CSV table of C-alpha atoms and ligand atoms in Angstrom, one decimal:
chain,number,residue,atom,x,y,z
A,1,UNK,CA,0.0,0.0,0.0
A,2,UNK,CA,1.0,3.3,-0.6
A,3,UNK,CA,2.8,5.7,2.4
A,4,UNK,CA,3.1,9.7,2.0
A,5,UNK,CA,6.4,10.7,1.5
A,6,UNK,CA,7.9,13.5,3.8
A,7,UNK,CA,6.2,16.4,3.5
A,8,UNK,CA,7.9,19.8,3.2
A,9,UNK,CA,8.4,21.1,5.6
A,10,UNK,CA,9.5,24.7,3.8
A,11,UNK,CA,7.1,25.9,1.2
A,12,UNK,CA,7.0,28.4,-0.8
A,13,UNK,CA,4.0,27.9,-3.0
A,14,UNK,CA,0.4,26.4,-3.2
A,15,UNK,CA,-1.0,25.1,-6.2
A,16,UNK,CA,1.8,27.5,-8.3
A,17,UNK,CA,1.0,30.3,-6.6
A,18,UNK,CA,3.2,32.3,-4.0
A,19,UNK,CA,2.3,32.5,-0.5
A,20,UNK,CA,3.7,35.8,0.3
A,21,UNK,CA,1.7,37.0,-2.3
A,22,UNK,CA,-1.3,35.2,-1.7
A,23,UNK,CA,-1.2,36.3,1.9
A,24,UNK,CA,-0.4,40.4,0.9
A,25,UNK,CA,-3.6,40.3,-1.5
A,26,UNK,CA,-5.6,38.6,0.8
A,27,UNK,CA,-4.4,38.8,4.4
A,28,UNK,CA,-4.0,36.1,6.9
A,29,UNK,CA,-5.2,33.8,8.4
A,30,UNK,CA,-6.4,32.8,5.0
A,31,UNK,CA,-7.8,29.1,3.9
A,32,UNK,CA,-6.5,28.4,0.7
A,33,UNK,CA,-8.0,25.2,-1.6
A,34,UNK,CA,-6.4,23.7,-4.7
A,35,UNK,CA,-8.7,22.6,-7.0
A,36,UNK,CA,-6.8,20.0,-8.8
A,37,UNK,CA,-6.3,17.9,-5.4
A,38,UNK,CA,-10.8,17.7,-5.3
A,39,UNK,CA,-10.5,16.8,-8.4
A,40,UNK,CA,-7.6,13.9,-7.9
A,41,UNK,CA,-9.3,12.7,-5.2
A,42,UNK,CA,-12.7,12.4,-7.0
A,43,UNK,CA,-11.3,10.1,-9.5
A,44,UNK,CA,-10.0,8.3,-7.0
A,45,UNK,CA,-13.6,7.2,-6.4
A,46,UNK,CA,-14.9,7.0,-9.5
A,47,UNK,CA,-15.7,3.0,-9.2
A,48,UNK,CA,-18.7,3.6,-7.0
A,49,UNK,CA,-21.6,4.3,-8.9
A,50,UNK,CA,-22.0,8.0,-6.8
A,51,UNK,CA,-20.1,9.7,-5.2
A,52,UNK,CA,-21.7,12.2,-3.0
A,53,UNK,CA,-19.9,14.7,-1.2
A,54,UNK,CA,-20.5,15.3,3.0
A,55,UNK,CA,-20.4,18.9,2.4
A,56,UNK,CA,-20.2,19.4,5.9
A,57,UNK,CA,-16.8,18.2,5.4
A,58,UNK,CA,-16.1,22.1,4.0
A,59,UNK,CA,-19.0,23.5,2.6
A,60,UNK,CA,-18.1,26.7,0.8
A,61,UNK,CA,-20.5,27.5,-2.3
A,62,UNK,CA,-17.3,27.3,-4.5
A,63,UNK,CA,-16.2,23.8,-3.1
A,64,UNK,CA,-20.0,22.8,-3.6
A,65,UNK,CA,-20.5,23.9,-7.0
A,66,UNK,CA,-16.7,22.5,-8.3
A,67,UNK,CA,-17.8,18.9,-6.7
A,68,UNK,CA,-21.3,19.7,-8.7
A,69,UNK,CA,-19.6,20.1,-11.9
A,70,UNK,CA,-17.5,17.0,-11.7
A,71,UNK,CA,-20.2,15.0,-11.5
A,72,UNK,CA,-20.8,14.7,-7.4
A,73,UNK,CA,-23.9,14.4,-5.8
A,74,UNK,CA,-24.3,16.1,-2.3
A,75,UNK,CA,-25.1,14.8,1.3
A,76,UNK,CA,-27.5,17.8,3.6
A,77,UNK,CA,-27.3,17.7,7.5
A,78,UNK,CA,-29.3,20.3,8.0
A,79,UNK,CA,-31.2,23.2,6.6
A,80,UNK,CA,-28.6,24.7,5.7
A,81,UNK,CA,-26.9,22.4,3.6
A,82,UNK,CA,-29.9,21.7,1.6
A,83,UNK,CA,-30.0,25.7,0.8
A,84,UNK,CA,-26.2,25.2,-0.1
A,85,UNK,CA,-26.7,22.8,-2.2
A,86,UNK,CA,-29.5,24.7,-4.0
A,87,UNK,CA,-27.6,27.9,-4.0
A,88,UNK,CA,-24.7,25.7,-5.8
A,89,UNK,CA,-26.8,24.7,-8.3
A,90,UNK,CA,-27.6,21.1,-7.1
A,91,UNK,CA,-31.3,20.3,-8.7
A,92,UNK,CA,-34.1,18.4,-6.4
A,93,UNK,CA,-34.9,15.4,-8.6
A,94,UNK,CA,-32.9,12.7,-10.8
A,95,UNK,CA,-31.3,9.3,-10.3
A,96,UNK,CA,-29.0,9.0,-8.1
A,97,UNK,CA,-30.8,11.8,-6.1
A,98,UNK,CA,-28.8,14.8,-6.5
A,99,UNK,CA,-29.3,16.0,-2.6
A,100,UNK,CA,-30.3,13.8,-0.1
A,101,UNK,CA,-30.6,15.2,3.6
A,102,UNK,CA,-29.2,12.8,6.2
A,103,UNK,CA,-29.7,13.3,9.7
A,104,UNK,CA,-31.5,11.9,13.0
A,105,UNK,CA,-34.1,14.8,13.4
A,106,UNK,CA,-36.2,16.9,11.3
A,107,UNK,CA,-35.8,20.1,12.9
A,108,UNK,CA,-39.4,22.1,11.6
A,109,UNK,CA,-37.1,24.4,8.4
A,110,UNK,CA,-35.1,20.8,7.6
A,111,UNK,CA,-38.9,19.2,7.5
A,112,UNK,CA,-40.4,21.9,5.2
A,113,UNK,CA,-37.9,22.1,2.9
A,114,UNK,CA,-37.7,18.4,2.3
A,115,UNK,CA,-41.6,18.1,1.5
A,116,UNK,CA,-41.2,21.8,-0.4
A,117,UNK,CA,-38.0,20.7,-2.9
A,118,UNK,CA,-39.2,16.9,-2.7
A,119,UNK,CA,-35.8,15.9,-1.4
A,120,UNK,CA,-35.0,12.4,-0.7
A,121,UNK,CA,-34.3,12.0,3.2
A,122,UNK,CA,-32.0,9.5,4.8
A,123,UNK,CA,-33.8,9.0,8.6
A,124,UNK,CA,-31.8,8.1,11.1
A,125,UNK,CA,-34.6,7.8,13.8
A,126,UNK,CA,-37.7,6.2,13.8
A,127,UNK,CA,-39.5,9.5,14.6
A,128,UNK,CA,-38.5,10.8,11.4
A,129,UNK,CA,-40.6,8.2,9.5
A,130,UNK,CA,-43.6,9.2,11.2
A,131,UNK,CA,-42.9,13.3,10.7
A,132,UNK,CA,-42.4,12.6,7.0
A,133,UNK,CA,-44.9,10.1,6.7
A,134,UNK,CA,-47.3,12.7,8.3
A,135,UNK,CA,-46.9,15.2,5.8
A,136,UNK,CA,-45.6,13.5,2.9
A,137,UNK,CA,-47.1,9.9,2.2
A,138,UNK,CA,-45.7,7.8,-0.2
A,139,UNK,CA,-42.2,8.6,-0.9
A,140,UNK,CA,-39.3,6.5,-0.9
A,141,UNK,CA,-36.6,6.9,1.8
A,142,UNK,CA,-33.2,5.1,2.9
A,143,UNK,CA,-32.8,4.0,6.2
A,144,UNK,CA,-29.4,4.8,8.2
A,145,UNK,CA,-28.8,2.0,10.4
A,146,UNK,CA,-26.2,2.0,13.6
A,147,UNK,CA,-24.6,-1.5,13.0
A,148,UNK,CA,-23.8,-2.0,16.3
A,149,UNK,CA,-20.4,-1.0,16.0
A,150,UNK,CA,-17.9,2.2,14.8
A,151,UNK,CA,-15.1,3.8,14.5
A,152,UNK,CA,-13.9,6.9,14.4
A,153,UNK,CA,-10.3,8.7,14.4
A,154,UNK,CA,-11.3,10.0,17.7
A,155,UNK,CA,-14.1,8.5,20.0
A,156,UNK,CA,-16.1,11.7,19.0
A,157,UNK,CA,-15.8,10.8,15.4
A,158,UNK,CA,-17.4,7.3,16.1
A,159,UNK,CA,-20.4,7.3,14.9
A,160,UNK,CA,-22.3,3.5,15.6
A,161,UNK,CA,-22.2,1.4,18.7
A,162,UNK,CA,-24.3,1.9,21.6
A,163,UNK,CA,-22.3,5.1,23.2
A,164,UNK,CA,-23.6,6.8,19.6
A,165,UNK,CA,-26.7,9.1,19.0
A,166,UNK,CA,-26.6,8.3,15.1
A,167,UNK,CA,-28.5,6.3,13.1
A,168,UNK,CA,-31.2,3.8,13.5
A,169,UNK,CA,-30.6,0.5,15.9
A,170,UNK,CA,-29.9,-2.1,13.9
A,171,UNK,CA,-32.6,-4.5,16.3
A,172,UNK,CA,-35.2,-1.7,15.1
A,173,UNK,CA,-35.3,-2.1,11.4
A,174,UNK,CA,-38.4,-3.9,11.7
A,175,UNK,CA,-40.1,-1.1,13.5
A,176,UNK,CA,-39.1,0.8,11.3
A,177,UNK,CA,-40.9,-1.2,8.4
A,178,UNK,CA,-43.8,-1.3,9.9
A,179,UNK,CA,-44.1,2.7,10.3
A,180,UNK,CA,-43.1,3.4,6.9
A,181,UNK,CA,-46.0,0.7,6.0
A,182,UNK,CA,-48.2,2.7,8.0
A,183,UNK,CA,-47.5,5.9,5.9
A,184,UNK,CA,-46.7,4.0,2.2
A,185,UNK,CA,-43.1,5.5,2.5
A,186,UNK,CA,-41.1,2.8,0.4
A,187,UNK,CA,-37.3,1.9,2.1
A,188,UNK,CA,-35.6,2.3,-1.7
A,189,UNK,CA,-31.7,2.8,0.4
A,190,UNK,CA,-29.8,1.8,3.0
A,191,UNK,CA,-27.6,3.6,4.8
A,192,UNK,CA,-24.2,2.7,6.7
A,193,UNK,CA,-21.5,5.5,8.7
A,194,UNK,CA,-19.9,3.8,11.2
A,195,UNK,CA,-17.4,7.2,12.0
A,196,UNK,CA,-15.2,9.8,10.4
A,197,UNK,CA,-11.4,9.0,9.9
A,198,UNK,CA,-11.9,5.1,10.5
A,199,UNK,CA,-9.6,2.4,9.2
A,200,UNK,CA,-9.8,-0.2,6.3
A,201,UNK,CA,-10.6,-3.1,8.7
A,202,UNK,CA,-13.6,-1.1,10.4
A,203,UNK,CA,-14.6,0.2,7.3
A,204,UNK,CA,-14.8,-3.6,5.7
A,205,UNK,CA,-16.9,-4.9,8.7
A,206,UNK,CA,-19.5,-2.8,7.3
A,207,UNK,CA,-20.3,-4.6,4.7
A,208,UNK,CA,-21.3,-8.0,6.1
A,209,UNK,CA,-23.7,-5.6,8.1
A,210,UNK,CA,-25.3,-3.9,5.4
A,211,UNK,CA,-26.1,-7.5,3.6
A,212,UNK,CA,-27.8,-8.8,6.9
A,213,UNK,CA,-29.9,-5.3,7.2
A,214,UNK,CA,-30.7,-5.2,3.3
A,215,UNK,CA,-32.0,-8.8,3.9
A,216,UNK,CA,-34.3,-7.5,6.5
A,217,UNK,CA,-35.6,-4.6,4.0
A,218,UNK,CA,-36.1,-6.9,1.4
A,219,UNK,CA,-36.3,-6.2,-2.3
A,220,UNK,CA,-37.1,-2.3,-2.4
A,221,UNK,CA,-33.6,-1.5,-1.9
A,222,UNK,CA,-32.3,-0.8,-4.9
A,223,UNK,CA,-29.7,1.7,-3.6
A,224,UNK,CA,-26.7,1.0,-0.9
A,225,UNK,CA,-24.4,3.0,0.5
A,226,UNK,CA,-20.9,3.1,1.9
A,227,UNK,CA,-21.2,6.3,3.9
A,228,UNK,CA,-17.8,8.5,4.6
A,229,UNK,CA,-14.9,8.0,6.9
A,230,UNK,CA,-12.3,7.1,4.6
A,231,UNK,CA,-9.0,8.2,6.3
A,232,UNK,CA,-6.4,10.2,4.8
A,233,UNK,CA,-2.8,10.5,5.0
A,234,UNK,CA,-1.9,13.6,8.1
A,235,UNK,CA,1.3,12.2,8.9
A,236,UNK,CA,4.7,11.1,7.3
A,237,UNK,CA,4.7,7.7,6.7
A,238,UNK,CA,0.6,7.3,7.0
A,239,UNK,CA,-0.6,4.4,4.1
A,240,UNK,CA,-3.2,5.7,1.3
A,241,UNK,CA,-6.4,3.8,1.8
A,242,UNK,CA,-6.5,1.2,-0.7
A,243,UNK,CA,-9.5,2.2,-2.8
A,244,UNK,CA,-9.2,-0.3,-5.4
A,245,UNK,CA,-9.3,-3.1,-2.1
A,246,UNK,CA,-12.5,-1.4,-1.0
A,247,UNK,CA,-14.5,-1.0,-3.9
A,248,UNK,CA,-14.0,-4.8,-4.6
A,249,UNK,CA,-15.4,-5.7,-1.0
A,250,UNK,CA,-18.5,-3.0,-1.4
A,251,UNK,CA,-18.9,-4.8,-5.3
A,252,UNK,CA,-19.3,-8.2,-3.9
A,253,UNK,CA,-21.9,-7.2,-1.1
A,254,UNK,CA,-24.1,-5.2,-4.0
A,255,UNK,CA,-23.5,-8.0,-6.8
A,256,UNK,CA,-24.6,-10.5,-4.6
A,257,UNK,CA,-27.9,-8.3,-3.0
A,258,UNK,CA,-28.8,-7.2,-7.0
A,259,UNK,CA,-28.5,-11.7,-7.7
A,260,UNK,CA,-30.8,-12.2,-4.5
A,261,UNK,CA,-33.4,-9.3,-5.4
A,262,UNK,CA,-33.3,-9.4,-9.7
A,263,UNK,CA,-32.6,-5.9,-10.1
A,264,UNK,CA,-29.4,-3.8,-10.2
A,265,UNK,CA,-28.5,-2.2,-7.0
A,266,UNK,CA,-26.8,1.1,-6.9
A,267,UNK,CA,-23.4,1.5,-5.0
A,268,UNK,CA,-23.0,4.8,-3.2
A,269,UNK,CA,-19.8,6.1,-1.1
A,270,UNK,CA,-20.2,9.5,1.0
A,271,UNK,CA,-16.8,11.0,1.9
A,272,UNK,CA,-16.3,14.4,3.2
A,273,UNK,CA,-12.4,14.7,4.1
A,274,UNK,CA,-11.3,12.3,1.9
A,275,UNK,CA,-12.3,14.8,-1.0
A,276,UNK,CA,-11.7,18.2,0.9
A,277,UNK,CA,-9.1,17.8,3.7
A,278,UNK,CA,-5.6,17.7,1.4
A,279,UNK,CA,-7.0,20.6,-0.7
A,280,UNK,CA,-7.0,22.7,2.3
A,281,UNK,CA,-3.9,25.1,3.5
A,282,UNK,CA,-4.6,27.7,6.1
A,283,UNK,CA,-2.3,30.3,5.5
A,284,UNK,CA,-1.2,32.2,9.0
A,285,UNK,CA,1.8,34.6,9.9
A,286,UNK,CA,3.7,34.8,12.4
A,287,UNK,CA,3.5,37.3,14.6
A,288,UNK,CA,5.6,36.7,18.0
A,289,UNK,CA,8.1,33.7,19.1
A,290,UNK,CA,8.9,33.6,22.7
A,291,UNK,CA,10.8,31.0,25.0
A,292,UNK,CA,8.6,29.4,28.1
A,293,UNK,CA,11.8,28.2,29.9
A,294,UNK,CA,12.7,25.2,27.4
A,295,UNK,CA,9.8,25.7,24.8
A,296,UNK,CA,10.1,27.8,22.0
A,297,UNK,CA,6.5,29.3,20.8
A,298,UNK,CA,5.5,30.1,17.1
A,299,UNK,CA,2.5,32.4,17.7
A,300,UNK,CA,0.4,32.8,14.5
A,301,UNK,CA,-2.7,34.9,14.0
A,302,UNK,CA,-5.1,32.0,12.9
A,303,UNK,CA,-6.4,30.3,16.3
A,304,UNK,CA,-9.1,27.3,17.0
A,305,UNK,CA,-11.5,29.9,16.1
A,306,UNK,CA,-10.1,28.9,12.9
A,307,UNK,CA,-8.9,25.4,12.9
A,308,UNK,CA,-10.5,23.7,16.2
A,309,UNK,CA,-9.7,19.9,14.9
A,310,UNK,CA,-6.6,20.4,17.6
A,311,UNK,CA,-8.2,21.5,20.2
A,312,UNK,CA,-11.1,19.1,19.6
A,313,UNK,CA,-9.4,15.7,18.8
A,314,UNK,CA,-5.8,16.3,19.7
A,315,UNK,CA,-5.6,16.0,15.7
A,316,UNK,CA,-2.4,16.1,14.0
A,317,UNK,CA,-1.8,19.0,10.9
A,318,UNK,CA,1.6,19.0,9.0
A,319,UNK,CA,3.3,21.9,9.1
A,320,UNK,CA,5.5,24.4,6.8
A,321,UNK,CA,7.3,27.7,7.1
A,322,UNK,CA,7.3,30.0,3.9
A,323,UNK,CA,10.1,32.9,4.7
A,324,UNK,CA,8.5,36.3,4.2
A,325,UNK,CA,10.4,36.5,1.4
A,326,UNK,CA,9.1,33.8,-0.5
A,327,UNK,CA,12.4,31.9,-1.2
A,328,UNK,CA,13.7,28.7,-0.1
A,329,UNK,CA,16.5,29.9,1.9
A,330,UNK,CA,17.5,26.6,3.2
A,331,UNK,CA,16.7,27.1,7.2
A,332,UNK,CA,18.4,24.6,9.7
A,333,UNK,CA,15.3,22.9,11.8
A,334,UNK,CA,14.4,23.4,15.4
A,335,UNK,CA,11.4,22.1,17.9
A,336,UNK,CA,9.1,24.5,18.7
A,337,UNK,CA,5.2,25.0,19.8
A,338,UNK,CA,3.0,26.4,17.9
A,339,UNK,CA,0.2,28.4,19.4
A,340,UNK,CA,-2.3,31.3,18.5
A,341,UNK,CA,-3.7,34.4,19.5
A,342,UNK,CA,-7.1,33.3,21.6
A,343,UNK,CA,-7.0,34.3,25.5
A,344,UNK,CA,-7.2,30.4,25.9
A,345,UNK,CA,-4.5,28.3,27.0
A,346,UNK,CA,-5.8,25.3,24.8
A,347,UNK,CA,-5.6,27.7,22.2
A,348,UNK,CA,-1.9,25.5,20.5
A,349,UNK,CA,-2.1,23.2,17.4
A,350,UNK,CA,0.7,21.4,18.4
A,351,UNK,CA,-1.0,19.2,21.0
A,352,UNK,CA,-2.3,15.2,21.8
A,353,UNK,CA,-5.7,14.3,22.4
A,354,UNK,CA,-6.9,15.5,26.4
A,355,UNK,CA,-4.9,18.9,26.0
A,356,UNK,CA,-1.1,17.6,26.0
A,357,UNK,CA,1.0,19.9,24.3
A,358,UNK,CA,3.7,18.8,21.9
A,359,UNK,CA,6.5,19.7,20.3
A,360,UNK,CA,7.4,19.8,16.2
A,361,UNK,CA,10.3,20.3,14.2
A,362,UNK,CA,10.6,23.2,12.0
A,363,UNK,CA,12.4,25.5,10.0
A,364,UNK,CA,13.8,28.1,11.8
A,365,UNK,CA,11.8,31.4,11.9
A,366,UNK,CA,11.2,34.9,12.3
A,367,UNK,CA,8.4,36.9,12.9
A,368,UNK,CA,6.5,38.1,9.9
A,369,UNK,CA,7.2,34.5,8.2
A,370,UNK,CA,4.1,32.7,7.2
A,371,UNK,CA,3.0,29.2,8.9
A,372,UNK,CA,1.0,27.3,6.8
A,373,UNK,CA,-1.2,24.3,8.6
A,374,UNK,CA,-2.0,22.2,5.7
A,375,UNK,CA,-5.0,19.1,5.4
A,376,UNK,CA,-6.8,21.2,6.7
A,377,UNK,CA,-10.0,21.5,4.1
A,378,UNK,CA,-12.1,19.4,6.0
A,379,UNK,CA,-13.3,20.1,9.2
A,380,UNK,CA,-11.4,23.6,9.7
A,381,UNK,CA,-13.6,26.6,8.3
A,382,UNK,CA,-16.8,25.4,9.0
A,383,UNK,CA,-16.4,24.7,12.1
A,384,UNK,CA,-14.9,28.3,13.1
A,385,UNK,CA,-16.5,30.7,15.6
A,386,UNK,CA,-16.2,34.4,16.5
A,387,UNK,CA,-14.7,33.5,19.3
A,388,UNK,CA,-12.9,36.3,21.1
A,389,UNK,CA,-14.7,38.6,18.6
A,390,UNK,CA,-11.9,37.3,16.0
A,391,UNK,CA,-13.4,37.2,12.5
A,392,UNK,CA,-13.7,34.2,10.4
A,393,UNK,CA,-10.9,33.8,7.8
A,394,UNK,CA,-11.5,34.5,4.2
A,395,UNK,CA,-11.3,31.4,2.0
A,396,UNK,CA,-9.5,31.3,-1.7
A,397,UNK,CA,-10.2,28.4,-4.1
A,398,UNK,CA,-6.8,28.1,-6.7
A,399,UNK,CA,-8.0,27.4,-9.7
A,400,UNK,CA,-6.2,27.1,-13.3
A,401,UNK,CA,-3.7,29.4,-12.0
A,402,UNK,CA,-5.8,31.9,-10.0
A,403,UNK,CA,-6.9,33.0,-6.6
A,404,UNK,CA,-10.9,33.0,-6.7
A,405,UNK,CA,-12.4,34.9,-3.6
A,406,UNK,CA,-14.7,32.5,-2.6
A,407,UNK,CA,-15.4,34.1,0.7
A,408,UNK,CA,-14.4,37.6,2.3
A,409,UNK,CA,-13.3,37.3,5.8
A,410,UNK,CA,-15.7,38.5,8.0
A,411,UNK,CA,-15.5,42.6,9.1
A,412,UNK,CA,-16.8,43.4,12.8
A,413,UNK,CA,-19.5,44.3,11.2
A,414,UNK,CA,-20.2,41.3,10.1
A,415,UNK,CA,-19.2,40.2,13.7
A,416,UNK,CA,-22.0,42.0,15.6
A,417,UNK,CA,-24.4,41.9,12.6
A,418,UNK,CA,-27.8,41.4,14.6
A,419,UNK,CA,-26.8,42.3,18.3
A,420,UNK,CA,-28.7,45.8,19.9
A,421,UNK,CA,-28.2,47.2,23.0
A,422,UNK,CA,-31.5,47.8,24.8
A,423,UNK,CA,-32.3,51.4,24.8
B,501,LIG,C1,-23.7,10.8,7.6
B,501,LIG,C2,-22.3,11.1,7.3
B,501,LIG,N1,-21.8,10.9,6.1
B,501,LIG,C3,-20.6,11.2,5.7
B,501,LIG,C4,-19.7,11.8,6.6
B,501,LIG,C5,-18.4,12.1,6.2
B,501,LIG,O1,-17.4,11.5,6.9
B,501,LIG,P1,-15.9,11.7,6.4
B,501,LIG,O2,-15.6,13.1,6.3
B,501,LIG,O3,-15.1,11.0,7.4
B,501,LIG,O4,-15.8,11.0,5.1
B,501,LIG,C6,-20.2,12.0,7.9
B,501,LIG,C7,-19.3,12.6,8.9
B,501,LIG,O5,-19.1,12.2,10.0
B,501,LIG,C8,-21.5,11.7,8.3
B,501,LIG,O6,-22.0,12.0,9.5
């Protein structure tokens, strides 16, 4: 199986285009996303029958509409995805369903706008049945069913087992029949995401689940799916996910459901951070260094208000220095911590899982050098705050050559945009 080679850890560049400049036309802290690295990892995938992008993953219009136009389909959380995806240009109807909301309530917007657009729905609680059912009688809906077991990168990425909120229980799938009966909704899909970042062997356990549930549903189903969670490569040394291996495990489970049922089953796969995260670079500068007895501190101006997947999971980013003025000068390497501006002591992207903070090698640097965290296009903007009244980064999607703006960071304005003060 593939392994990553050493990544840089002094660059100058992304996707052709200098970062010192990049960073004077746009400021920092500033997401950056290469195009052609989507589009890479999209062909990856192009066995499966769909591929339909978790646009929670990183769901910037531009993002949306470039997966859109090679051919993607698009998974809704919420609302607010499904007005993403409509925004991006996704349509309502077709085969394989161009949006399909996934989620384990209807909250009353998610609800209307389902029934409004006609939007296939993915429950992943019985009660969801019943408030569809209720309102919309005969459609078709998939079924997303907790196997019993998951796996995530971090426990909070784990998505199945008994400790999870997500999906339906795989012992209730009967229930489950019975209320869609009860409202003609016809089970057409089911559904499987054991977790976010999980291994191949997880990942492969799946399947003999899906056959046993798909058994249950009986011959309706004429659409399965993989989910997400296919892992990608953060560290030095980390193996590429065999994709070739894992199509041929998913191929044998829908070959032999299509044999059983007579009719051709569709084969869907749902990743978010497989597609997004190596796109993503967020582009910071340095803007103090300072010894803590024997730590060294890079302080950069992008915090978890920015990128929380430290903070969160203890996750690991690769690093690189880009000098201020833009050429490789060759810097001898030295550990250091690197931290960022939040009034937060947890506020460091060099740390372990339960707060632990740890040291990495790199180049040499001075203040007014940029820091660039990179994988980080999945799971890093969207999940930014205001915190400390810091504004969200702006976001640039390289394309053919060119920086687009795809969105403006945020002014204070934008900030306190719906806050009064009583008179
Ligand atoms: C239902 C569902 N599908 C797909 C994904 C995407 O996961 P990943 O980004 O690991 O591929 C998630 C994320 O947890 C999810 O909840």
């Amino acid at each position: 199986m593939a392994t990553v080679d050493q990544r840089p850890t002094l660059r100058t560049e992304i996707a052709g285009l200098s970062i010192p400049k990049l960073a004077a036309e746009h400021g920092t802290p500033t997401y950056a996303y290469d195009a052609q690295i989507i589009k890479d990892r999209i062909d990856d995938l192009k066995q499966f029958d769909v591929i339909r992008y978790a646009q929670k993953a990183c769901s910037n219009l531009a993002i949306v509409d470039f997966v859109r136009k090679n051919e993607v389909c698009v998974d809704a959380v919420s609302a607010g995805e499904i007005r993403r995806a409509l925004a991006a240009g996704y349509r309502t109807q077709g085969e394989p369903h161009p949006i399909v909301y996934t989620a384990d309530i209807f909250d009353r917007e998610a609800l209307e706008l389902c029934v409004e657009h006609n939007i296939h729905v993915n429950v992943g609680s019985a009660d969801m049945i019943d408030q569809l059912g209720e309102v919309a009688p005969g459609r078709n809906i998939t079924l997303r069913i907790n196997p019993g077991f998951g796996h995530g990168h971090s426990q909070k990425t784990n998505t199945g087992g008994e400790q999870s909120k997500h999906g339906i229980w795989h012992g209730d799938v009967n229930d489950c029949l019975i209320r869609a009966d009860r409202h003609n909704l016809v089970v057409t899909g089911v559904h499987m995401h054991i977790g976010s970042g999980t291994d191949f062997e997880h990942l492969a356990q799946v399947c003999g689940a899906m056959e046993k549930t798909v058994a249950e549903v009986g011959r309706t189903v004429n659409t399965i799916s993989a989910g997400g969670g296919l892992p990608i490569p953060y560290r030095d040394g980390d193996e590429r996910v065999d994709i070739g291996k894992y199509f041929e495990l998913w191929d044998r489970v829908r070959n032999r459901i299509a044999s059983n049922f007579g009719h051709q089953v569709r084969l869907e796969i749902e990743p978010g951070r497989y597609l997004s995260a190596e796109s993503g670079y967020l582009i910071t500068e340095i803007r103090a260094i300072k010894r803590m007895g024997d730590n060294l501190f890079y302080l950069v101006d992008a915090g978890f208000n920015n990128l929380a997947r430290p903070i969160l999971y203890g996750a690991y980013h690769p690093m690189s220095i880009c000098p201020a003025s833009g050429v490789d000068d060759n810097r001898s390497m030295q550990d250091v911590i690197v931290g960022g501006p939040l009034c937060e002591s947890g506020d460091i992207f060099t740390q372990e899982e339960g707060g632990f903070v740890s040291k990495r090698s790199l180049p040499v640097a001075n203040v007014g050098d940029f820091l660039v965290i990179e994988c980080a296009g999945s799971y890093g903007f969207v999940m930014s705050s205001n915190y400390n009244s810091k504004p969200m980064a702006a976001e640039l999607f390289l394309h053919n050559g060119e920086a687009f703006v795809a969105r403006k960071r945020q002014s204070f304005e934008d900030i306190i945009r719906g806050e009064a003060i009583p008179s």
